mmCIF file of C-alpha atoms and ligand atoms in Angstrom:
data_model
loop_
_atom_site.group_PDB
_atom_site.id
_atom_site.type_symbol
_atom_site.label_atom_id
_atom_site.label_comp_id
_atom_site.label_asym_id
_atom_site.label_seq_id
_atom_site.Cartn_x
_atom_site.Cartn_y
_atom_site.Cartn_z
ATOM 1 C CA MET A 1 -8.087 -28.840 67.082
ATOM 2 C CA SER A 2 -9.711 -29.705 63.315
ATOM 3 C CA GLN A 3 -7.627 -31.335 60.798
ATOM 4 C CA ALA A 4 -5.805 -28.827 58.195
ATOM 5 C CA ARG A 5 -7.104 -28.606 54.484
ATOM 6 C CA LEU A 6 -5.327 -30.587 51.871
ATOM 7 C CA MET A 7 -4.029 -28.073 48.867
ATOM 8 C CA ASP A 8 -5.249 -30.063 46.466
ATOM 9 C CA GLY A 9 -2.523 -29.791 43.341
ATOM 10 C CA THR A 10 -3.843 -32.137 41.250
ATOM 11 C CA ALA A 11 -7.061 -30.275 40.839
ATOM 12 C CA LEU A 12 -5.335 -27.066 40.547
ATOM 13 C CA ALA A 13 -2.902 -28.208 37.695
ATOM 14 C CA ARG A 14 -5.242 -29.964 35.717
ATOM 15 C CA ARG A 15 -6.967 -26.999 35.401
ATOM 16 C CA ILE A 16 -3.680 -25.244 34.351
ATOM 17 C CA VAL A 17 -2.783 -27.280 31.996
ATOM 18 C CA GLU A 18 -6.604 -27.637 30.842
ATOM 19 C CA ARG A 19 -6.410 -23.265 30.472
ATOM 20 C CA THR A 20 -2.717 -23.398 28.831
ATOM 21 C CA ALA A 21 -4.007 -26.350 25.913
ATOM 22 C CA HIS A 22 -6.612 -23.673 25.491
ATOM 23 C CA ARG A 23 -4.351 -21.301 24.660
ATOM 24 C CA ALA A 24 -1.195 -23.402 22.540
ATOM 25 C CA ALA A 25 -4.169 -24.145 20.253
ATOM 26 C CA GLU A 26 -5.402 -21.029 20.117
ATOM 27 C CA LEU A 27 -1.604 -19.768 19.651
ATOM 28 C CA THR A 28 -1.466 -22.618 16.713
ATOM 29 C CA SER A 29 -4.270 -21.773 15.037
ATOM 30 C CA ARG A 30 -3.265 -17.801 15.122
ATOM 31 C CA THR A 31 0.166 -18.408 13.917
ATOM 32 C CA GLY A 32 0.794 -21.894 12.846
ATOM 33 C CA VAL A 33 3.116 -22.995 14.918
ATOM 34 C CA ARG A 34 2.947 -24.955 17.387
ATOM 35 C CA PRO A 35 4.504 -24.567 20.947
ATOM 36 C CA CYS A 36 7.321 -26.949 20.930
ATOM 37 C CA LEU A 37 9.278 -27.632 23.854
ATOM 38 C CA ALA A 38 12.946 -29.516 23.462
ATOM 39 C CA THR A 39 13.983 -32.000 26.770
ATOM 40 C CA VAL A 40 17.567 -32.896 27.079
ATOM 41 C CA LEU A 41 18.478 -35.872 28.418
ATOM 42 C CA VAL A 42 22.357 -37.350 29.291
ATOM 43 C CA GLY A 43 22.332 -40.776 29.500
ATOM 44 C CA GLU A 44 19.551 -43.042 31.513
ATOM 45 C CA ASP A 45 18.894 -42.806 34.834
ATOM 46 C CA PRO A 46 15.732 -44.723 34.803
ATOM 47 C CA ALA A 47 14.602 -41.483 37.317
ATOM 48 C CA SER A 48 15.104 -38.895 35.047
ATOM 49 C CA VAL A 49 13.868 -41.324 31.887
ATOM 50 C CA THR A 50 10.098 -41.615 33.315
ATOM 51 C CA TYR A 51 10.144 -38.262 34.367
ATOM 52 C CA VAL A 52 11.611 -37.189 30.671
ATOM 53 C CA ARG A 53 8.581 -39.208 29.225
ATOM 54 C CA MET A 54 6.361 -37.531 32.013
ATOM 55 C CA LYS A 55 7.004 -34.218 30.830
ATOM 56 C CA GLN A 56 6.192 -35.027 27.044
ATOM 57 C CA ASN A 57 2.589 -36.625 27.703
ATOM 58 C CA ARG A 58 1.982 -33.622 29.297
ATOM 59 C CA CYS A 59 2.693 -31.801 26.157
ATOM 60 C CA ARG A 60 1.116 -33.937 24.256
ATOM 61 C CA THR A 61 -2.121 -33.003 26.663
ATOM 62 C CA ALA A 62 -1.390 -29.328 26.422
ATOM 63 C CA ASN A 63 -1.207 -29.321 22.447
ATOM 64 C CA ILE A 64 2.744 -28.700 22.394
ATOM 65 C CA ALA A 65 5.046 -29.791 20.364
ATOM 66 C CA SER A 66 8.505 -31.796 22.253
ATOM 67 C CA ARG A 67 11.621 -32.698 20.896
ATOM 68 C CA HIS A 68 13.391 -34.888 23.195
ATOM 69 C CA VAL A 69 17.344 -35.112 22.607
ATOM 70 C CA GLU A 70 18.924 -38.428 24.252
ATOM 71 C CA LEU A 71 23.128 -37.731 25.359
ATOM 72 C CA PRO A 72 25.019 -40.922 26.161
ATOM 73 C CA ALA A 73 26.042 -41.216 30.053
ATOM 74 C CA GLU A 74 29.476 -40.145 29.205
ATOM 75 C CA THR A 75 29.050 -36.970 27.196
ATOM 76 C CA THR A 76 31.095 -33.542 28.002
ATOM 77 C CA THR A 77 30.189 -30.365 29.311
ATOM 78 C CA ALA A 78 31.668 -29.492 25.879
ATOM 79 C CA ARG A 79 29.355 -30.890 23.733
ATOM 80 C CA LEU A 80 25.675 -30.624 25.726
ATOM 81 C CA VAL A 81 26.137 -26.496 25.900
ATOM 82 C CA ARG A 82 26.959 -27.103 22.486
ATOM 83 C CA THR A 83 23.584 -28.867 22.193
ATOM 84 C CA LEU A 84 21.949 -25.784 24.358
ATOM 85 C CA ARG A 85 23.343 -23.643 21.918
ATOM 86 C CA ASP A 86 21.674 -25.082 19.168
ATOM 87 C CA LEU A 87 18.494 -25.451 20.568
ATOM 88 C CA SER A 88 18.807 -22.105 21.732
ATOM 89 C CA ALA A 89 19.316 -20.960 18.571
ATOM 90 C CA ASP A 90 16.700 -23.004 16.464
ATOM 91 C CA PRO A 91 13.410 -20.547 15.890
ATOM 92 C CA SER A 92 11.011 -23.809 16.231
ATOM 93 C CA VAL A 93 12.326 -24.100 19.624
ATOM 94 C CA HIS A 94 10.670 -22.668 22.455
ATOM 95 C CA GLY A 95 11.234 -23.842 25.431
ATOM 96 C CA ILE A 96 13.927 -25.691 27.061
ATOM 97 C CA LEU A 97 14.588 -28.504 29.912
ATOM 98 C CA LEU A 98 17.787 -30.266 30.908
ATOM 99 C CA GLN A 99 16.618 -32.794 32.584
ATOM 100 C CA HIS A 100 18.403 -32.902 35.531
ATOM 101 C CA PRO A 101 20.678 -33.793 37.599
ATOM 102 C CA VAL A 102 23.713 -34.108 34.977
ATOM 103 C CA GLY A 103 26.537 -36.882 35.696
ATOM 104 C CA ASP A 104 29.092 -35.123 37.744
ATOM 105 C CA HIS A 105 31.566 -34.945 35.550
ATOM 106 C CA ILE A 106 29.705 -32.406 33.941
ATOM 107 C CA ASP A 107 29.350 -28.669 35.052
ATOM 108 C CA GLU A 108 25.700 -28.175 35.135
ATOM 109 C CA ARG A 109 25.611 -24.622 35.249
ATOM 110 C CA ALA A 110 27.465 -24.006 32.452
ATOM 111 C CA ALA A 111 25.224 -26.251 30.672
ATOM 112 C CA PHE A 112 22.240 -24.056 32.283
ATOM 113 C CA GLU A 113 23.856 -21.064 31.152
ATOM 114 C CA ALA A 114 24.051 -22.449 27.387
ATOM 115 C CA ILE A 115 20.136 -22.042 27.303
ATOM 116 C CA ALA A 116 18.734 -18.449 25.962
ATOM 117 C CA ALA A 117 16.682 -16.460 28.638
ATOM 118 C CA GLU A 118 14.270 -16.192 26.363
ATOM 119 C CA LYS A 119 13.293 -20.098 27.001
ATOM 120 C CA ASP A 120 14.229 -20.988 30.053
ATOM 121 C CA VAL A 121 11.182 -22.491 31.028
ATOM 122 C CA ASP A 122 12.311 -23.915 34.008
ATOM 123 C CA GLY A 123 14.184 -21.160 35.875
ATOM 124 C CA VAL A 124 17.560 -22.808 35.890
ATOM 125 C CA THR A 125 19.417 -19.691 34.586
ATOM 126 C CA PHE A 126 21.269 -16.936 36.328
ATOM 127 C CA ALA A 127 19.350 -13.799 34.742
ATOM 128 C CA SER A 128 15.706 -16.454 35.731
ATOM 129 C CA PHE A 129 16.978 -16.387 39.176
ATOM 130 C CA ALA A 130 17.436 -12.408 38.904
ATOM 131 C CA THR A 131 13.972 -11.835 37.698
ATOM 132 C CA MET A 132 12.785 -13.570 40.074
ATOM 133 C CA SER A 133 14.500 -12.055 43.128
ATOM 134 C CA PHE A 134 13.835 -8.135 41.683
ATOM 135 C CA ALA A 135 10.492 -9.808 40.876
ATOM 136 C CA LEU A 136 10.117 -9.006 37.632
ATOM 137 C CA PRO A 137 8.579 -10.450 34.495
ATOM 138 C CA GLY A 138 10.184 -13.765 32.979
ATOM 139 C CA PHE A 139 10.386 -17.592 34.095
ATOM 140 C CA VAL A 140 10.422 -18.767 37.419
ATOM 141 C CA SER A 141 11.654 -22.428 38.702
ATOM 142 C CA CYS A 142 8.425 -24.609 38.257
ATOM 143 C CA THR A 143 8.278 -25.809 41.305
ATOM 144 C CA PRO A 144 8.320 -22.652 43.790
ATOM 145 C CA GLY A 145 6.272 -21.833 40.900
ATOM 146 C CA GLY A 146 4.274 -24.160 41.305
ATOM 147 C CA ILE A 147 4.030 -23.385 45.723
ATOM 148 C CA MET A 148 3.057 -20.113 44.960
ATOM 149 C CA ARG A 149 0.349 -20.606 42.520
ATOM 150 C CA LEU A 150 -0.917 -22.772 44.863
ATOM 151 C CA LEU A 151 -0.512 -20.579 48.298
ATOM 152 C CA ASP A 152 -2.730 -18.168 45.336
ATOM 153 C CA ALA A 153 -5.038 -20.509 45.256
ATOM 154 C CA TYR A 154 -5.779 -21.046 49.229
ATOM 155 C CA ASP A 155 -6.038 -17.442 49.381
ATOM 156 C CA VAL A 156 -2.579 -17.318 51.750
ATOM 157 C CA ASP A 157 -1.142 -14.165 51.358
ATOM 158 C CA PRO A 158 2.631 -14.144 52.210
ATOM 159 C CA ALA A 159 2.890 -10.643 53.227
ATOM 160 C CA GLY A 160 4.347 -9.696 56.221
ATOM 161 C CA LYS A 161 3.833 -13.809 57.251
ATOM 162 C CA ARG A 162 7.324 -15.971 58.963
ATOM 163 C CA ALA A 163 8.136 -17.804 56.530
ATOM 164 C CA VAL A 164 10.821 -20.421 57.002
ATOM 165 C CA VAL A 165 12.162 -22.575 54.029
ATOM 166 C CA VAL A 166 14.181 -26.162 55.017
ATOM 167 C CA GLY A 167 16.643 -25.932 51.356
ATOM 168 C CA ARG A 168 18.592 -24.327 50.147
ATOM 169 C CA SER A 169 19.158 -25.881 46.753
ATOM 170 C CA ALA A 170 19.653 -23.476 43.537
ATOM 171 C CA ILE A 171 16.356 -25.091 41.623
ATOM 172 C CA LEU A 172 14.213 -25.036 44.902
ATOM 173 C CA GLY A 173 14.742 -23.757 48.142
ATOM 174 C CA LYS A 174 16.772 -20.589 47.112
ATOM 175 C CA PRO A 175 13.935 -18.959 44.179
ATOM 176 C CA VAL A 176 11.327 -20.012 46.391
ATOM 177 C CA GLY A 177 12.379 -17.778 49.600
ATOM 178 C CA MET A 178 13.372 -15.623 46.753
ATOM 179 C CA LEU A 179 9.096 -15.543 45.181
ATOM 180 C CA LEU A 180 8.365 -15.520 49.117
ATOM 181 C CA LEU A 181 10.586 -12.105 49.743
ATOM 182 C CA ALA A 182 9.338 -10.737 46.547
ATOM 183 C CA ARG A 183 5.829 -11.049 47.778
ATOM 184 C CA ASP A 184 6.710 -9.495 51.599
ATOM 185 C CA ALA A 185 7.196 -12.499 53.561
ATOM 186 C CA THR A 186 9.524 -12.997 56.085
ATOM 187 C CA VAL A 187 12.083 -15.205 55.402
ATOM 188 C CA THR A 188 14.426 -17.880 57.272
ATOM 189 C CA TYR A 189 16.161 -19.949 55.170
ATOM 190 C CA CYS A 190 17.472 -23.679 56.627
ATOM 191 C CA HIS A 191 20.336 -26.388 55.618
ATOM 192 C CA SER A 192 21.261 -28.922 56.870
ATOM 193 C CA ARG A 193 24.218 -26.541 58.893
ATOM 194 C CA THR A 194 21.263 -25.196 60.098
ATOM 195 C CA ARG A 195 20.791 -25.234 64.362
ATOM 196 C CA GLU A 196 18.186 -26.142 66.285
ATOM 197 C CA LEU A 197 15.994 -26.922 63.284
ATOM 198 C CA SER A 198 12.478 -27.325 65.227
ATOM 199 C CA SER A 199 12.423 -24.638 66.876
ATOM 200 C CA VAL A 200 13.486 -21.897 63.169
ATOM 201 C CA VAL A 201 10.464 -23.945 61.719
ATOM 202 C CA ARG A 202 8.611 -23.714 64.716
ATOM 203 C CA GLU A 203 8.429 -19.612 64.218
ATOM 204 C CA ALA A 204 6.395 -19.760 60.759
ATOM 205 C CA ASP A 205 3.366 -19.019 59.759
ATOM 206 C CA ILE A 206 4.514 -20.675 56.288
ATOM 207 C CA VAL A 207 6.589 -23.953 55.582
ATOM 208 C CA VAL A 208 8.281 -24.702 52.484
ATOM 209 C CA ALA A 209 10.094 -28.371 53.162
ATOM 210 C CA ALA A 210 12.591 -29.062 50.670
ATOM 211 C CA ALA A 211 15.636 -31.136 52.363
ATOM 212 C CA GLY A 212 14.930 -34.552 49.922
ATOM 213 C CA ARG A 213 14.984 -35.644 54.080
ATOM 214 C CA PRO A 214 12.036 -38.031 54.721
ATOM 215 C CA ARG A 215 9.452 -36.305 57.495
ATOM 216 C CA LEU A 216 12.387 -33.785 58.432
ATOM 217 C CA VAL A 217 9.373 -31.429 59.359
ATOM 218 C CA ARG A 218 7.544 -33.119 62.492
ATOM 219 C CA GLY A 219 4.315 -31.780 64.023
ATOM 220 C CA GLU A 220 5.264 -30.618 67.021
ATOM 221 C CA ASP A 221 7.505 -28.528 64.175
ATOM 222 C CA VAL A 222 4.674 -27.492 62.942
ATOM 223 C CA LYS A 223 2.806 -24.040 64.615
ATOM 224 C CA PRO A 224 -0.176 -24.200 65.147
ATOM 225 C CA GLY A 225 -2.396 -22.651 61.835
ATOM 226 C CA ALA A 226 0.706 -21.772 60.024
ATOM 227 C CA VAL A 227 0.839 -23.006 55.888
ATOM 228 C CA VAL A 228 2.767 -26.526 55.549
ATOM 229 C CA ILE A 229 4.721 -27.194 51.827
ATOM 230 C CA ASP A 230 6.516 -30.243 51.499
ATOM 231 C CA ALA A 231 8.024 -29.908 47.805
ATOM 232 C CA GLY A 232 10.017 -33.071 49.226
ATOM 233 C CA TYR A 233 10.015 -36.737 47.770
ATOM 234 C CA ASN A 234 10.994 -39.070 48.651
ATOM 235 C CA ALA A 235 11.479 -43.287 48.232
ATOM 236 C CA GLY A 236 7.122 -44.486 49.054
ATOM 237 C CA ASN A 237 5.861 -41.661 48.125
ATOM 238 C CA VAL A 238 7.151 -40.402 51.651
ATOM 239 C CA GLY A 239 7.522 -36.553 51.717
ATOM 240 C CA ASP A 240 9.822 -34.006 54.133
ATOM 241 C CA VAL A 241 6.767 -33.098 56.312
ATOM 242 C CA ASP A 242 6.163 -35.861 58.910
ATOM 243 C CA PHE A 243 1.941 -36.381 57.442
ATOM 244 C CA ALA A 244 -0.035 -38.043 59.593
ATOM 245 C CA THR A 245 1.318 -35.592 62.847
ATOM 246 C CA ALA A 246 1.803 -31.964 60.712
ATOM 247 C CA VAL A 247 -2.334 -32.119 59.689
ATOM 248 C CA GLU A 248 -3.231 -32.089 62.890
ATOM 249 C CA ARG A 249 -1.577 -28.551 63.726
ATOM 250 C CA ALA A 250 -1.681 -27.190 60.190
ATOM 251 C CA SER A 251 -4.604 -24.963 58.548
ATOM 252 C CA LEU A 252 -3.693 -26.152 55.248
ATOM 253 C CA ILE A 253 -0.892 -28.241 54.217
ATOM 254 C CA THR A 254 0.077 -30.232 50.571
ATOM 255 C CA PRO A 255 -0.541 -34.066 50.554
ATOM 256 C CA VAL A 256 2.410 -36.277 48.856
ATOM 257 C CA PRO A 257 2.194 -36.132 46.557
ATOM 258 C CA GLY A 258 -0.346 -35.143 44.759
ATOM 259 C CA GLY A 259 0.547 -31.956 46.207
ATOM 260 C CA VAL A 260 4.124 -29.692 45.616
ATOM 261 C CA GLY A 261 4.443 -32.122 42.227
ATOM 262 C CA PRO A 262 2.039 -31.633 39.740
ATOM 263 C CA MET A 263 1.777 -28.136 40.130
ATOM 264 C CA THR A 264 5.696 -28.344 38.623
ATOM 265 C CA ILE A 265 5.397 -29.785 35.278
ATOM 266 C CA ALA A 266 2.004 -26.837 35.108
ATOM 267 C CA THR A 267 3.999 -24.702 35.873
ATOM 268 C CA LEU A 268 6.336 -25.315 33.222
ATOM 269 C CA LEU A 269 4.210 -26.536 30.736
ATOM 270 C CA GLU A 270 2.853 -22.761 31.006
ATOM 271 C CA GLN A 271 5.675 -20.723 30.497
ATOM 272 C CA THR A 272 6.266 -22.963 27.172
ATOM 273 C CA VAL A 273 3.450 -21.665 26.274
ATOM 274 C CA ASP A 274 4.373 -18.004 27.894
ATOM 275 C CA ALA A 275 7.576 -18.202 25.466
ATOM 276 C CA ALA A 276 6.353 -19.446 22.162
ATOM 277 C CA ALA A 277 3.185 -15.910 22.554
ATOM 278 C CA ARG A 278 6.371 -14.240 23.281
ATOM 279 C CA GLN A 279 8.929 -15.309 20.708
ATOM 280 C CA LEU A 280 5.948 -15.469 18.180
ATOM 281 C CA ALA A 281 4.795 -11.707 18.393
ATOM 282 C CA GLY A 282 8.198 -11.335 18.091
HETATM 283 P P1 NAP B 301 18.879 -30.627 47.597
HETATM 284 O O1 NAP B 301 19.426 -30.536 46.366
HETATM 285 O O2 NAP B 301 19.839 -32.035 47.700
HETATM 286 O O3 NAP B 301 19.068 -29.444 48.433
HETATM 287 C C1 NAP B 301 18.783 -30.524 49.455
HETATM 288 C C2 NAP B 301 18.616 -29.263 50.411
HETATM 289 O O4 NAP B 301 18.378 -29.420 51.920
HETATM 290 C C3 NAP B 301 20.335 -27.864 50.613
HETATM 291 O O5 NAP B 301 19.854 -27.394 50.902
HETATM 292 C C4 NAP B 301 20.421 -29.316 52.038
HETATM 293 O O6 NAP B 301 21.173 -28.507 52.867
HETATM 294 C C5 NAP B 301 19.387 -29.458 52.722
HETATM 295 N N1 NAP B 301 18.817 -30.096 54.004
HETATM 296 C C6 NAP B 301 19.509 -31.687 54.067
HETATM 297 N N2 NAP B 301 19.385 -31.789 54.848
HETATM 298 C C7 NAP B 301 18.759 -31.333 55.975
HETATM 299 C C8 NAP B 301 18.518 -31.264 57.260
HETATM 300 N N3 NAP B 301 19.117 -32.398 57.781
HETATM 301 N N4 NAP B 301 18.189 -29.910 57.660
HETATM 302 C C9 NAP B 301 18.023 -28.965 56.567
HETATM 303 N N5 NAP B 301 18.030 -29.250 55.435
HETATM 304 C C10 NAP B 301 18.340 -30.439 54.693
HETATM 305 O O7 NAP B 301 17.671 -31.368 47.259
HETATM 306 P P2 NAP B 301 16.336 -30.605 45.586
HETATM 307 O O8 NAP B 301 16.566 -30.650 44.933
HETATM 308 O O9 NAP B 301 16.677 -29.330 46.297
HETATM 309 O O10 NAP B 301 14.841 -31.355 45.980
HETATM 310 C C11 NAP B 301 14.027 -31.171 47.558
HETATM 311 C C12 NAP B 301 13.242 -31.927 47.531
HETATM 312 O O11 NAP B 301 12.385 -31.471 46.729
HETATM 313 C C13 NAP B 301 13.627 -33.510 47.166
HETATM 314 O O12 NAP B 301 12.965 -35.213 47.821
HETATM 315 C C14 NAP B 301 13.318 -33.422 46.130
HETATM 316 O O13 NAP B 301 13.065 -34.996 45.530
HETATM 317 C C15 NAP B 301 12.106 -32.588 45.794
HETATM 318 N N6 NAP B 301 11.816 -32.020 44.664
HETATM 319 C C16 NAP B 301 10.166 -32.389 44.467
HETATM 320 C C17 NAP B 301 10.163 -31.859 43.087
HETATM 321 C C18 NAP B 301 8.626 -31.492 42.969
HETATM 322 O O14 NAP B 301 8.557 -31.723 41.679
HETATM 323 N N7 NAP B 301 7.736 -32.432 43.741
HETATM 324 C C19 NAP B 301 10.607 -30.523 42.191
HETATM 325 C C20 NAP B 301 12.367 -30.637 42.867
HETATM 326 C C21 NAP B 301 12.596 -31.652 44.069
HETATM 327 P P3 NAP B 301 22.565 -27.838 52.053
HETATM 328 O O15 NAP B 301 22.579 -27.103 51.195
HETATM 329 O O16 NAP B 301 23.890 -27.750 53.503
HETATM 330 O O17 NAP B 301 23.266 -29.608 51.147
#
């Protein structure tokens, strides 16, 4: 059997960011206003600090202004909610990203819900989940949205296909399943209590691995010719799929890194410009 074709998220993300930069510049020259993303970081977790810095750097390349709010680790839910409400009410901010996870002592859901729906460019609020689920216009969760763009770019039409999503987190597994369902896939969710994971995955035409477990999905679990999307990112640049064996059976597969990862930030930037365009149009 021939090896799967790689789904190049780096190249696709680059094209999206270039287009986004062009749209942002055009919006600024027309309105005099630069699209602005506010990032909010609680505490000093090194991975979160790196992610936020990456997002700010990418904003610059996309002609998007960024405003950064740093709060101490001991910030209360009430204080964080107040900060997010203030940013929601600030007309010079068009999109808001709360870097998560926040500390265990914070009610993360309450914080997400303090983000105005029209500024939820990371797609984390209940309102965004509802629009994703009902296939209505709105913001998508960034990683799931990036996955759908990758499928489209490689002409994978989910309609009628069996899709298996391994993972059911609020920001990744659940919304990507809803987006696939909205595109008429037959969707099965797997999670830590799923029995006989391998036999469920073996039925999939499209597998989305989003469990945060290194090499959980093995090549022998992949139906020959399936499309394999690996959203996992574990220590040592290892995904949730055993790439070396899965590449022998899949028809298309995302590498780690360079597959899903770059698409997440590209989607965030694109949605920030969408948000600014809508807000500036009144
Ligand atoms: P999460 O919140 O920890 O959720 C993990 C999900 O996987 C849970 O639903 C869990 O089930 C399920 N799971 C855990 N072990 C399992 C097993 N052995 N079999 C089947 N399901 C299992 O993680 P997340 O935030 O969704 O992230 C998942 C992965 O994606 C991580 O590697 C993360 O680094 C990566 N990620 C990448 C990007 C990107 O931009 N590329 C963005 C976000 C996340 P229960 O619900 O039963 O606990």
